[in-house]
Tab-separated table of C-alpha atoms and ligand atoms in Angstrom:
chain	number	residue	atom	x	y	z
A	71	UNK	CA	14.436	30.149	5.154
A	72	UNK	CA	12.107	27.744	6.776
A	73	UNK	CA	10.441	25.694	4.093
A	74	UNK	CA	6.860	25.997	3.875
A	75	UNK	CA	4.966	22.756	2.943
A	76	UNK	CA	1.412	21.379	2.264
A	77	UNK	CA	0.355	17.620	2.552
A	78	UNK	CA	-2.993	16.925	0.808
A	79	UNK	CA	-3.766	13.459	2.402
A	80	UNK	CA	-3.129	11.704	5.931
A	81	UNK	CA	-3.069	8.392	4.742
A	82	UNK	CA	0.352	6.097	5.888
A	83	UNK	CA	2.200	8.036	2.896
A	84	UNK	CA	1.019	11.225	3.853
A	85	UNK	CA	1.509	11.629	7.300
A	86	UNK	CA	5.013	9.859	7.239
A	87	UNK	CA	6.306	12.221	5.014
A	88	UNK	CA	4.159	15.390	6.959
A	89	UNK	CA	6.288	13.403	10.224
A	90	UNK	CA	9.800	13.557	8.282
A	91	UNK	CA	9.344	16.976	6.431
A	92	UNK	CA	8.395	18.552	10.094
A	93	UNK	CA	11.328	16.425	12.039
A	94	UNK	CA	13.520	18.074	9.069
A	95	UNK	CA	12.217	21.775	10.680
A	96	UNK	CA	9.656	22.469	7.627
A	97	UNK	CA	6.363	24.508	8.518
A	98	UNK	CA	4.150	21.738	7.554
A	99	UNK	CA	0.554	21.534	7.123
A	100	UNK	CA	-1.752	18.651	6.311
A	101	UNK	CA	-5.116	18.512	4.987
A	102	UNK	CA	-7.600	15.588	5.117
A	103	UNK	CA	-11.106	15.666	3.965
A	104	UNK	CA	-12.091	13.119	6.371
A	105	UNK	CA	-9.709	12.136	9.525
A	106	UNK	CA	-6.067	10.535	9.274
A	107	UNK	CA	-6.317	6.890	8.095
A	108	UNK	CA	-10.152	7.459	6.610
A	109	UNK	CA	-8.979	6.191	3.248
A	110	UNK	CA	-7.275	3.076	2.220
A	111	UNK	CA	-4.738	2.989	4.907
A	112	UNK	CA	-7.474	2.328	7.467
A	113	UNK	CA	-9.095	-0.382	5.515
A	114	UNK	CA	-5.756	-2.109	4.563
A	115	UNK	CA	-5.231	-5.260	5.256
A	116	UNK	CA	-1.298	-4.712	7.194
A	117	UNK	CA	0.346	-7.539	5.561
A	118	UNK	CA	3.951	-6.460	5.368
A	119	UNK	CA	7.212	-7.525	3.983
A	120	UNK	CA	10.146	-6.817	1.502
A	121	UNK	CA	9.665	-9.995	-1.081
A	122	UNK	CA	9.916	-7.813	-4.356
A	123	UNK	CA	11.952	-9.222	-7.080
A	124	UNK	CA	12.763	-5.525	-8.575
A	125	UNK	CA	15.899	-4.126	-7.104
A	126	UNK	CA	13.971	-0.430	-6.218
A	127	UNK	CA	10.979	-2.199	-4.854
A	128	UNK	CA	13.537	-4.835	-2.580
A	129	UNK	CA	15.275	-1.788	-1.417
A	130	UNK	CA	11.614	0.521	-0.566
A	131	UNK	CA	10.364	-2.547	1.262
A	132	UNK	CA	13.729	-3.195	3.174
A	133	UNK	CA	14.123	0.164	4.214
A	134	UNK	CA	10.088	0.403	5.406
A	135	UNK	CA	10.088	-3.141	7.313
A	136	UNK	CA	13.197	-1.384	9.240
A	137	UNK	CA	10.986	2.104	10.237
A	138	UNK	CA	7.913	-0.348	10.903
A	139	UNK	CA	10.113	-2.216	13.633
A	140	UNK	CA	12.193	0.922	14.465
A	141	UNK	CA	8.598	2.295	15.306
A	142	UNK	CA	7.274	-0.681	16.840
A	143	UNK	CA	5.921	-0.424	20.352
A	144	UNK	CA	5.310	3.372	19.992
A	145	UNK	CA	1.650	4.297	20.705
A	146	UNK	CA	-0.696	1.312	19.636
A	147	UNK	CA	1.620	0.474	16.989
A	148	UNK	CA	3.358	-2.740	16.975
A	149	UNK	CA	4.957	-4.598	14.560
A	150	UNK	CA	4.268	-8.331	14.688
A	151	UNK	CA	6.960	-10.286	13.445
A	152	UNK	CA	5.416	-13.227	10.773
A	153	UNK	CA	6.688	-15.366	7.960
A	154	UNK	CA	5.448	-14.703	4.561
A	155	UNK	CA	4.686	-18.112	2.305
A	156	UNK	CA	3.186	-17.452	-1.381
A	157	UNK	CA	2.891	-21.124	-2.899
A	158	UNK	CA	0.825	-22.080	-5.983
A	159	UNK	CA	-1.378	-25.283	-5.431
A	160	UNK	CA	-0.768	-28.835	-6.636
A	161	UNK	CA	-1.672	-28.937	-10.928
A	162	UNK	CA	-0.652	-25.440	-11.231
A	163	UNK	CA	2.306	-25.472	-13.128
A	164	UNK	CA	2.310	-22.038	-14.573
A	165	UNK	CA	2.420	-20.443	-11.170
A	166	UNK	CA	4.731	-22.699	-9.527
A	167	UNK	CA	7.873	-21.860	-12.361
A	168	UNK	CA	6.776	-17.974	-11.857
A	169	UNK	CA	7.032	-18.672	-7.610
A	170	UNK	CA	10.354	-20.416	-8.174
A	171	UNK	CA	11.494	-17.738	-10.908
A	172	UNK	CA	10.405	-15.030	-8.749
A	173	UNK	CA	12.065	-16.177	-5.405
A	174	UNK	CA	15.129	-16.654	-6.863
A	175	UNK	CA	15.172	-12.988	-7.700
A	176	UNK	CA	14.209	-11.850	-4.045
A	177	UNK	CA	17.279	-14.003	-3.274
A	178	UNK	CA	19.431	-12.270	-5.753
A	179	UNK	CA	18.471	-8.932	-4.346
A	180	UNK	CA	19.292	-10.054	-1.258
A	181	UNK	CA	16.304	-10.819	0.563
A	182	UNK	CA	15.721	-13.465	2.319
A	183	UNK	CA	13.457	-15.835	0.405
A	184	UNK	CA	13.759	-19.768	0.134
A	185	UNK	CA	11.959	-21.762	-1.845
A	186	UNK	CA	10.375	-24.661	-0.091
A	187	UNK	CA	9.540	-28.043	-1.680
A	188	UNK	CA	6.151	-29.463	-0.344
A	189	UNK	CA	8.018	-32.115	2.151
A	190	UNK	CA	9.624	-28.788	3.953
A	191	UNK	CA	6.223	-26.794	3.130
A	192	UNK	CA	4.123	-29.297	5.194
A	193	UNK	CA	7.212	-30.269	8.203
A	194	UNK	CA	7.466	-25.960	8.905
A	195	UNK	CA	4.188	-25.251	8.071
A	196	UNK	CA	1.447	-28.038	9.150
A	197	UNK	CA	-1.284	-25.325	9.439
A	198	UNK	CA	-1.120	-25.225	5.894
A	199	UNK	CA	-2.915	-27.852	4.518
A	200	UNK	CA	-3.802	-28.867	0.744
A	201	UNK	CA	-0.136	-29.473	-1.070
A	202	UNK	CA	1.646	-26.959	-3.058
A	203	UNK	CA	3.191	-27.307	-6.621
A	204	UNK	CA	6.067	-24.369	-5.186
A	205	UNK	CA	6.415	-22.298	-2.651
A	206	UNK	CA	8.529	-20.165	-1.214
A	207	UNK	CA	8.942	-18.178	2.484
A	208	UNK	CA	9.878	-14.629	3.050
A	209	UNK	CA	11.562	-14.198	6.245
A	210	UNK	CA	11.335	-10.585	6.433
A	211	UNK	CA	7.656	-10.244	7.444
A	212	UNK	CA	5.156	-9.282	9.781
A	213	UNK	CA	2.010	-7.622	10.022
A	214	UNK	CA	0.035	-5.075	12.192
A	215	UNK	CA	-2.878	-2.755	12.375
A	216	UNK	CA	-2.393	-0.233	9.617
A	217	UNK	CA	-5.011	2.345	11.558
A	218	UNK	CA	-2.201	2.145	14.727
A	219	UNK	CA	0.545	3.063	11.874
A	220	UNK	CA	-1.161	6.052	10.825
A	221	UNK	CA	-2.488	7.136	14.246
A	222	UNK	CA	0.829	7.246	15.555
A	223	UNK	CA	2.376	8.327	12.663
A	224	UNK	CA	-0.180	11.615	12.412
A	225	UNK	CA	1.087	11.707	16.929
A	226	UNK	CA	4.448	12.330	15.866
A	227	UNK	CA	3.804	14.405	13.150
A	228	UNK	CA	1.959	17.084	15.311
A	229	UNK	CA	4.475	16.766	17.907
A	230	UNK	CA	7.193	17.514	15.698
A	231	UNK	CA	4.660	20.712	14.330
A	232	UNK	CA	2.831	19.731	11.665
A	233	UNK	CA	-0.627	21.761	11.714
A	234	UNK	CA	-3.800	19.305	10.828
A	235	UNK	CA	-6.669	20.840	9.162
A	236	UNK	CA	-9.356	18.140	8.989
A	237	UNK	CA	-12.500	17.391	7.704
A	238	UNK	CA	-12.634	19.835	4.232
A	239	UNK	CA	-11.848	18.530	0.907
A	240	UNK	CA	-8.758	20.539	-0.564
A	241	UNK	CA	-8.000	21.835	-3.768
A	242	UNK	CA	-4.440	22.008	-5.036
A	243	UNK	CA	-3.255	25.035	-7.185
A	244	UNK	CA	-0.828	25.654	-9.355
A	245	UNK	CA	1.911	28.498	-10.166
A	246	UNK	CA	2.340	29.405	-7.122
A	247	UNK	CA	1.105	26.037	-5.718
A	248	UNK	CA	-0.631	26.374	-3.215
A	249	UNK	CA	-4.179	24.667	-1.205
A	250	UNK	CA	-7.597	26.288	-0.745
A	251	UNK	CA	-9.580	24.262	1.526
A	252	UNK	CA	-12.637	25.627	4.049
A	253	UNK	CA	-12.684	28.466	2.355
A	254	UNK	CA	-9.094	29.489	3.212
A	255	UNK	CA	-6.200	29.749	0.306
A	256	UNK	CA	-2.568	29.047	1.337
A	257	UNK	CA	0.160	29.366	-0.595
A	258	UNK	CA	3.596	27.111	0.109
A	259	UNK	CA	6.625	26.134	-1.652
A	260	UNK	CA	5.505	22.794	-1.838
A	261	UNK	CA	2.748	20.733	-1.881
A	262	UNK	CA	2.571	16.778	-2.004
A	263	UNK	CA	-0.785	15.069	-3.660
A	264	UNK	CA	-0.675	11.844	-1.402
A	265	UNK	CA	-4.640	11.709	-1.521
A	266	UNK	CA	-5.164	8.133	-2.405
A	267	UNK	CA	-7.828	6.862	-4.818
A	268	UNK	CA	-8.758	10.820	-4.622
A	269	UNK	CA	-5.526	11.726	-6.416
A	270	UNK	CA	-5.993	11.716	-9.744
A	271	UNK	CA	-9.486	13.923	-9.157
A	272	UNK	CA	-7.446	16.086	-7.116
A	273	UNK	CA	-4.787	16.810	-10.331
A	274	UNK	CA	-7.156	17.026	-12.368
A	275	UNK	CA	-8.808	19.461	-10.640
A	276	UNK	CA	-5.752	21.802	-10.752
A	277	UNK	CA	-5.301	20.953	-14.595
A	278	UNK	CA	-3.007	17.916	-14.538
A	279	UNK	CA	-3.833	14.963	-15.704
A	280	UNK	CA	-2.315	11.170	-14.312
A	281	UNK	CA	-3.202	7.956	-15.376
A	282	UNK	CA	-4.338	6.484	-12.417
A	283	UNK	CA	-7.366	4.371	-11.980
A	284	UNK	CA	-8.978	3.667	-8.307
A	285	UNK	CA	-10.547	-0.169	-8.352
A	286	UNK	CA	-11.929	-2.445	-5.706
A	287	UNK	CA	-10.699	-5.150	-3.059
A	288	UNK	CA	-11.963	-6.625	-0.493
A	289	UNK	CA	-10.753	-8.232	2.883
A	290	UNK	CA	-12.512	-9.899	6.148
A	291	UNK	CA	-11.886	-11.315	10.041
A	292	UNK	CA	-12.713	-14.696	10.981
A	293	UNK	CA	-13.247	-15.304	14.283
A	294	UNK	CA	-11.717	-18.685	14.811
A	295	UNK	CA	-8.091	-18.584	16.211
A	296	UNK	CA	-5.198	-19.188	13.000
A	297	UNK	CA	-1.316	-19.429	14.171
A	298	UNK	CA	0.246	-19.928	11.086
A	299	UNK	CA	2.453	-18.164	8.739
A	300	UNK	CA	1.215	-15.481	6.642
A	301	UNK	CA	0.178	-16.593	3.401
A	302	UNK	CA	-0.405	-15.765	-0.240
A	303	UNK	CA	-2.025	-18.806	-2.216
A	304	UNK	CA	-1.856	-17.562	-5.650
A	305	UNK	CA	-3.483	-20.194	-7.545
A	306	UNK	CA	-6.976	-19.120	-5.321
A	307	UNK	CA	-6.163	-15.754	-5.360
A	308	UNK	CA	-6.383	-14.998	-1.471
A	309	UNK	CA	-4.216	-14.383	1.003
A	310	UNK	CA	-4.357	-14.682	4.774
A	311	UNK	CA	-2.688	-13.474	8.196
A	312	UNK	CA	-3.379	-14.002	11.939
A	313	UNK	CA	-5.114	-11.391	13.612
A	314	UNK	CA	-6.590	-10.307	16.918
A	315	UNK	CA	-10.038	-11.578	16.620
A	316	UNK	CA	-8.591	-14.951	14.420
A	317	UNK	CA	-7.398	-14.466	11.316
A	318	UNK	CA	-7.790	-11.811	8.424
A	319	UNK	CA	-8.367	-12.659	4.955
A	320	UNK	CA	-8.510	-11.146	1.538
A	321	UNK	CA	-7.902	-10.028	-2.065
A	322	UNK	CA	-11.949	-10.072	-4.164
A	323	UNK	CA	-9.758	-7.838	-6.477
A	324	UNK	CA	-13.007	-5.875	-8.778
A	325	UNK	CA	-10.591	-5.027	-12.062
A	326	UNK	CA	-12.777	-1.999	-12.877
A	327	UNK	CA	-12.165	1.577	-12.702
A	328	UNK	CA	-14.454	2.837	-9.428
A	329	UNK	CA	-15.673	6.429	-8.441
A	330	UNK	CA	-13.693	7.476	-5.486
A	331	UNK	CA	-17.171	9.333	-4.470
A	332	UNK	CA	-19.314	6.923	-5.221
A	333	UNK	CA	-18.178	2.683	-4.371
A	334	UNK	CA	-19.708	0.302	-2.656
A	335	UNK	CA	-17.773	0.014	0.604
A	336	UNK	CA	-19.698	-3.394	1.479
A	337	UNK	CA	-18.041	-7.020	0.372
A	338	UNK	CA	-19.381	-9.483	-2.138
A	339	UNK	CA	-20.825	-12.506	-1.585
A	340	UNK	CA	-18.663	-14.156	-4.321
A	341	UNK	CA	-15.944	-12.647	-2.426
A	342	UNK	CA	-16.559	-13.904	0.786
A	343	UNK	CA	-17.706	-17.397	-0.809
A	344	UNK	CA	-14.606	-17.548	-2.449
A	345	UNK	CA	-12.429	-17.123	0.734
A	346	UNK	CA	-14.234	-19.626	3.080
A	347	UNK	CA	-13.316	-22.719	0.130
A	348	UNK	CA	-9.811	-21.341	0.079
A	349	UNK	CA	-9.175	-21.114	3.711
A	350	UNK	CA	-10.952	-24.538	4.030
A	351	UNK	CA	-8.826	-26.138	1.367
A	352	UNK	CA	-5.720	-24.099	2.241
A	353	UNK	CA	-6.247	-24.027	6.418
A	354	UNK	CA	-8.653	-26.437	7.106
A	355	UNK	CA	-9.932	-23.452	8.644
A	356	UNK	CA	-13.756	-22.837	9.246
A	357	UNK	CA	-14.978	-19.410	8.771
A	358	UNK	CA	-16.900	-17.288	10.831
A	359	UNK	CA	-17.092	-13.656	9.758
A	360	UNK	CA	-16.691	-10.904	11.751
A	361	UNK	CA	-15.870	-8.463	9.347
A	362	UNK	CA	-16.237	-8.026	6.279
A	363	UNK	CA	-15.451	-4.736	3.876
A	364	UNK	CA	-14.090	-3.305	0.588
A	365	UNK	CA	-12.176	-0.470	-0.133
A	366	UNK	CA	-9.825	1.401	-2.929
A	367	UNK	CA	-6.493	0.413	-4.220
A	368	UNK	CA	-4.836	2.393	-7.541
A	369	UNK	CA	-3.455	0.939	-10.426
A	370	UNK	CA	-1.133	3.090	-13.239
A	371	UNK	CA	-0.373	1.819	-16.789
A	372	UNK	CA	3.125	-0.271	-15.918
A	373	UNK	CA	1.946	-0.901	-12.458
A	374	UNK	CA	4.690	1.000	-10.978
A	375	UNK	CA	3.943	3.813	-8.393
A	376	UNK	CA	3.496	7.939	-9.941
A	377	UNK	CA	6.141	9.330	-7.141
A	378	UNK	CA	7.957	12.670	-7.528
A	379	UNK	CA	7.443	16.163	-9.088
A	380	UNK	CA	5.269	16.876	-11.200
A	381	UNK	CA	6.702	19.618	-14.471
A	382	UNK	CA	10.029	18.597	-15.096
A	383	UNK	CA	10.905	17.328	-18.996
A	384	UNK	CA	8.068	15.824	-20.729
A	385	UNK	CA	5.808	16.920	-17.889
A	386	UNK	CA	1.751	16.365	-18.344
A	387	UNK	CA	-0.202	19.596	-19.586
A	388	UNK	CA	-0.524	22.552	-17.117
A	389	UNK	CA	1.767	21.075	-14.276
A	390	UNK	CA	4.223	23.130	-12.500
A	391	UNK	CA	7.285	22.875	-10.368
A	392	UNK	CA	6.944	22.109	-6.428
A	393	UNK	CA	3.918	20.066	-6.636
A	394	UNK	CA	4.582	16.127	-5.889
A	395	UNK	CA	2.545	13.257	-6.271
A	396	UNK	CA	2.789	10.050	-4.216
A	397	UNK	CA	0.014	7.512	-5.871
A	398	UNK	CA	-0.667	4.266	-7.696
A	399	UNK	CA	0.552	1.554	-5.455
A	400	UNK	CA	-1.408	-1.027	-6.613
A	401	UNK	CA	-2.307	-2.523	-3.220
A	402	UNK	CA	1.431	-2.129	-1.992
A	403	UNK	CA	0.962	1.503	-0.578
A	404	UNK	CA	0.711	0.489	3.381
A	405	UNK	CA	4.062	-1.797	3.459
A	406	UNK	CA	6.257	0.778	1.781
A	407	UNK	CA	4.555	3.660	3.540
A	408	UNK	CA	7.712	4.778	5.711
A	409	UNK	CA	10.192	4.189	3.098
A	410	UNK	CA	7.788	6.477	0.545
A	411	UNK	CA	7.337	9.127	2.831
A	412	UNK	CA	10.637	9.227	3.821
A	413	UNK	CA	11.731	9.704	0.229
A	414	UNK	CA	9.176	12.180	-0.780
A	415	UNK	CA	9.638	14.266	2.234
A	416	UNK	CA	13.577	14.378	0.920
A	417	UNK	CA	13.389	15.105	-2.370
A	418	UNK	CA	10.325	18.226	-1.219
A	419	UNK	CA	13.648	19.204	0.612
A	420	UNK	CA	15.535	19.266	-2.120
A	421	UNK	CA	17.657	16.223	-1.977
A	422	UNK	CA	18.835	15.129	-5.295
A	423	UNK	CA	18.013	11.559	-6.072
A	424	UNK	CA	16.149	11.154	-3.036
A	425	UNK	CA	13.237	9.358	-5.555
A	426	UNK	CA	13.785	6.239	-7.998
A	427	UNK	CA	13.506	7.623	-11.244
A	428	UNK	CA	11.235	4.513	-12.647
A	429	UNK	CA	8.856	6.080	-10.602
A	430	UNK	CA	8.943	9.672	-12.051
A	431	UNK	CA	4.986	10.888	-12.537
A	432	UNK	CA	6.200	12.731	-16.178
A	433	UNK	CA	7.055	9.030	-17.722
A	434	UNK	CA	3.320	9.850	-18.796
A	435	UNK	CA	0.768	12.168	-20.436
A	436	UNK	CA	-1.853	11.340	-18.371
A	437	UNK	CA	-3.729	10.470	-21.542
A	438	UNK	CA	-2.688	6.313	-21.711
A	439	UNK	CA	-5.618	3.914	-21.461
A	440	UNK	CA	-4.608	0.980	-19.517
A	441	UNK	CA	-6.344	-2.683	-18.406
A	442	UNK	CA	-5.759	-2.551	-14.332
A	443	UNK	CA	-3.877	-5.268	-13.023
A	444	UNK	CA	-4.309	-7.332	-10.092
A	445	UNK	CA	-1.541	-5.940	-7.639
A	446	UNK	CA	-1.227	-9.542	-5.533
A	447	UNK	CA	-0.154	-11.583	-8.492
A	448	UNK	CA	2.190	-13.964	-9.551
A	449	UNK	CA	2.598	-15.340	-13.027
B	23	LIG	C1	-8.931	-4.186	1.698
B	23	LIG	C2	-7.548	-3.631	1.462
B	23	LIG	C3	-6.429	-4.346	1.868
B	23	LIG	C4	-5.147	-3.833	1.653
B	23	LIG	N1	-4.096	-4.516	2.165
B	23	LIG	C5	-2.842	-4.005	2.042
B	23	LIG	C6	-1.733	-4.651	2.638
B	23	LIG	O1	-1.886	-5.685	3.297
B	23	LIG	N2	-0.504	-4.113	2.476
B	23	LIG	C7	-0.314	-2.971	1.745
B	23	LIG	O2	0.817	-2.535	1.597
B	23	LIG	N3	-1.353	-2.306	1.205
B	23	LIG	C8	-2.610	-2.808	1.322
B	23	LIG	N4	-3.664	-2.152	0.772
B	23	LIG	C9	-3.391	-0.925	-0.009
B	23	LIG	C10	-3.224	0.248	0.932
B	23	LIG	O3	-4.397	0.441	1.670
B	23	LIG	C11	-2.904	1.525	0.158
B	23	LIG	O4	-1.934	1.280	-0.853
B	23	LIG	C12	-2.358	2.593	1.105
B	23	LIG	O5	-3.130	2.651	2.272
B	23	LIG	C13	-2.350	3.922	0.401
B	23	LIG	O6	-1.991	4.926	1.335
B	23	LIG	P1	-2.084	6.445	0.927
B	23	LIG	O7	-1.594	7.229	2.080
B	23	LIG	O8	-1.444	6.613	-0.392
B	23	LIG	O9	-3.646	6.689	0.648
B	23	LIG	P2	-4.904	6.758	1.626
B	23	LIG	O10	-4.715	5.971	2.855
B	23	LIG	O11	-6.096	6.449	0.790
B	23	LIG	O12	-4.926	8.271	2.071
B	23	LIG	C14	-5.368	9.300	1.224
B	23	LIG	C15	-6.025	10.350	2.082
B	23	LIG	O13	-6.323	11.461	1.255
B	23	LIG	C16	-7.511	12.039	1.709
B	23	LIG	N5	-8.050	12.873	0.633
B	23	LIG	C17	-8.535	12.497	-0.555
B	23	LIG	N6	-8.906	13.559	-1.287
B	23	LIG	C18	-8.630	14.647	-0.540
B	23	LIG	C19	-8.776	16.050	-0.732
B	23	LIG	N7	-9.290	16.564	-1.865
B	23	LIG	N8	-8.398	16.879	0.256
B	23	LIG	C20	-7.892	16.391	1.408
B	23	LIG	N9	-7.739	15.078	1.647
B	23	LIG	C21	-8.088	14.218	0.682
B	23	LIG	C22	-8.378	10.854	2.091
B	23	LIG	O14	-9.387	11.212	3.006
B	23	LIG	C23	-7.343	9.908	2.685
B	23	LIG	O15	-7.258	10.002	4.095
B	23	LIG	C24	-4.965	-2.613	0.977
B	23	LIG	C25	-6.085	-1.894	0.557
B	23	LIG	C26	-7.356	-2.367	0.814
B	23	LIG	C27	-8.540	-1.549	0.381
C-alpha cells in the first residue's frame, strides 16, 4: 500500500522531508499558507556548519553539511564553502573558558574544530580585527542563500510527486489525522506539523498542546565587500558572513514570546546600532545597509528541538498516533534542515529509530513555562 502523507509547512524542514517521503514512493501532499520559503527559512540568515558539542546535534549537522554540498550546484542552490570562527573578545574571561570548553567537545565528537590563540587568530584571519580572549575555527562550514535551498528543494519535491497546495492556512485533525484546508478535508496516514513559528497554533488548534514559544531576531546586508571567515563574536552578540551584495550580519535576539500573526517584521534601531560598533570593532568594517529585517525563530523549555510523533507514552492531552511534529530549533532549523527532514520523512515511513529520542515531542505536557534562550550563545 502506497503511503499516503500530508506536510503542513514548506519551509527547509518541510519540503526536504515532502522531497524524501515522495523519492521513498509516498503520495505526498504539502500545504503552505503562504508560498515555499515564506516563513523563517526565507528570512534566515544561511550560516551553516556542524560545530555542536552534543553528540546528536554533531551527527544532524554532519549529516546536513553533506546533503547541502551533495545538493550544491542544483538549481540556484550552491553551497559556499567558509570557515566558521566564534571567539570571545579580549577581558572576557567567562566566554573564552566556555569557547575553549566547548571546542574541545566539537573535537571529541569528531569535528573539526581548533582552538586558535590570538597570534594564529590574527596571522589566518587579518580581516578580523580587535583581539580575542579565545577562539576557535570550524572547518566544516559554509553558507548560502536559504530561499535557493528551499526553492530547489520544493523543485525536486514536485518532480519526485509531491502535490503543492498553496496559499490557504491548514488545519490538522486528529483520529484519523488528517488536513482541511480551502475548504477541502483530506484524510492520510500521516501528517507532519513542520509549520514553523505557526506550529504550536497549529496543535493547538487540533487539541494538542507544545511548549513552544516563537520570538524575534534580526539580520541585515552591508553593502561594502567582506572576504573573511564567517564569524560568531560572542562577547557582542553578532555574527557575520560574506554575501553577494557585501556581507550579512545579525543576531538582535528579542527574548519575548511574539504572535506568529501579528510581529513586527521591520529591524530595530538598537539592533542595527549595535551591529555597525561590532563590525567596526570586530572588521574594521563600515556599514552601509542594504537590508535590513526581522523574523521568527522558536525556542522549547531545554532548548532542544520537539521532533517525532506525537501520542506515544506520556503523550500531551488529545494527541494521536501518525501525527509528527518537526519544531523548536532555536535559530538552528536552516543548517540541519536536510538531516531533519531526512529523519522525519523515515521514521513517517516507519523506520525504527530513525529520530533521536532527546528530541521526542511527549518529553512534555505542553503545560511548562519556560524563559527563552538565546539560540547563538556561548557561556
Ligand atoms: C533573521 C534570521 C536568521 C536566521 N539565521 C539562521 C541561520 O543562519 N542558520 C540556521 O540554521 N537557522 C537560521 N535561522 C532559523 C531558521 O530560519 C529556522 O530555524 C528555519 O528556517 C525553520 O524552518 P522550518 O521549515 O521549520 O520553518 P519555516 O521556514 O518557518 O516554515 C514553516 C512554514 O509553515 C507555513 N505555515 C504556517 N502555518 C501554516 C498553516 N496553518 N498551514 C499551512 N502552512 C503553514 C509557513 O507559511 C511556512 O512557510 C534564522 C532565522 C531568522 C529569522
Amino acid at each position: 500500500m502506497t503511503d499516503r502523507v500530508a506536510v503542513v509547512g514548506a519551509g527547509a524542514v518541510g519540503v526536504t522531508a515532502a522531497h524524501d517521503l515522495a523519492a521513498a514512493g509516498a503520495d505526498v501532499t504539502v500545504y503552505d499558507r503562504g508560498e515555499p520559503g515564506s516563513g523563517s527559512s526565507g528570512r534566515a540568515a544561511g550560516v551553516l556548519y556542524d560545530a555542536y558539542a552534543g553528540d546528536v546535534d554533531a551527527a544532524i549537522g554532519a549529516r546536513a553539511l553533506e546533503r547541502f554540498r551533495e545538493l550544491s550546484g542544483e538549481g540556484d542552490f550552491e553551497f559556499v564553502e567558509c570557515p566558521y570562527v566564534f571567539l570571545a573578545r579580549e577581558g572576557d574571561a567567562k566566554r573564552a573558558a566556555a569557547i575553549e570548553e566547548s571546542a574541545e567537545r566539537m573535537r571529541r565528537r569528531g569535528r573539526d574544530v581548533s582552538p586558535l590563540s590570538p597570534a594564529e587568530l590574527g596571522e589566518r584571519f587579518p580581516t578580523l580585527t580587535g583581539g580575542a580572549e579565545a577562539a576557535a575555527v570550524a572547518e566544516n562550514a559554509g553558507w548560502t542563500d536559504p530561499g535557493n535551498y528551499v526553492s530547489m528543494m520544493a523543485d525536486r519535491a514536485a518532480a519526485a510527486g509531491a502535490r503543492f497546495e498553496t496559499g490557504a492556512a491548514a488545519d490538522v485533525l486528529l483520529d484519523p489525522p488528517g488536513v482541511a484546508a480551502g475548504g477541502e478535508r483530506e484524510r492520510f496516514d500521516a501528517v507532519l506539523v513542520a509549520a514553523g513559528a505557526h506550529t504550536k497554533r497549529v496543535l493547538a488548534d487540533a487539541g494538542v498542546a507544545v511548549p513552544l514559544k516563537p520570538y524575534r531576531v534580526q539580520a541585515l546586508t552591508g553593502g561594502a565587500r567582506y572576504d573573511g571567515p564567517m564569524c560568531y563574536d560572542a562577547t557582542a552578540g553578532i555574527y557575520f558572513r560574506p554575501h553577494p551584495t557585501g556581507l550579512l550580519a545579525g543576531d538582535g535576539t528579542e527574548p519575548v514570546e511574539a504572535d506568529p500573526d501579528a510581529w513586527d517584521r521591520t529591524a530595530d534601531g538598537w539592533f542595527v546600532e549595535a551591529i555597525r560598533s561590532g563590525l567596526r570593532e570586530r572588521a574594521g568594517y563600515d556599514l552601509r545597509v542594504e537590508r535590513a529585517w526581522a523574523g521568527l525563530c522558536t525556542a522549547t523549555p531545554d532548548g532542544n528541538p520537539l521532533l517525532g510523533e506525537l501520542g506515544s507514552e506520556g503523550a500531551p492531552p488529545g494527541a494521536e498516533r501518525g501525527v509528527f511534529v518537526a519544531a523548536g530549533w532555536q535559530g538552528h532549523g536552516f543548517m540541519r534542515a536536510p538531516a531533519i527532514g531526512e529523519a522525519v520523512a523515515a521514521a513517517m515511513l516507519g523506520e525504527e529509530g530513525a529520530l533521536p529520542t532527546a528530541f521526542d515531542p511527549n518529553r512534555f505536557d505542553g503545560s511548562e513555562e519556560f524563559e527563552i534562550a538565546e539560540g547563538m550563545v556561548i557561556d
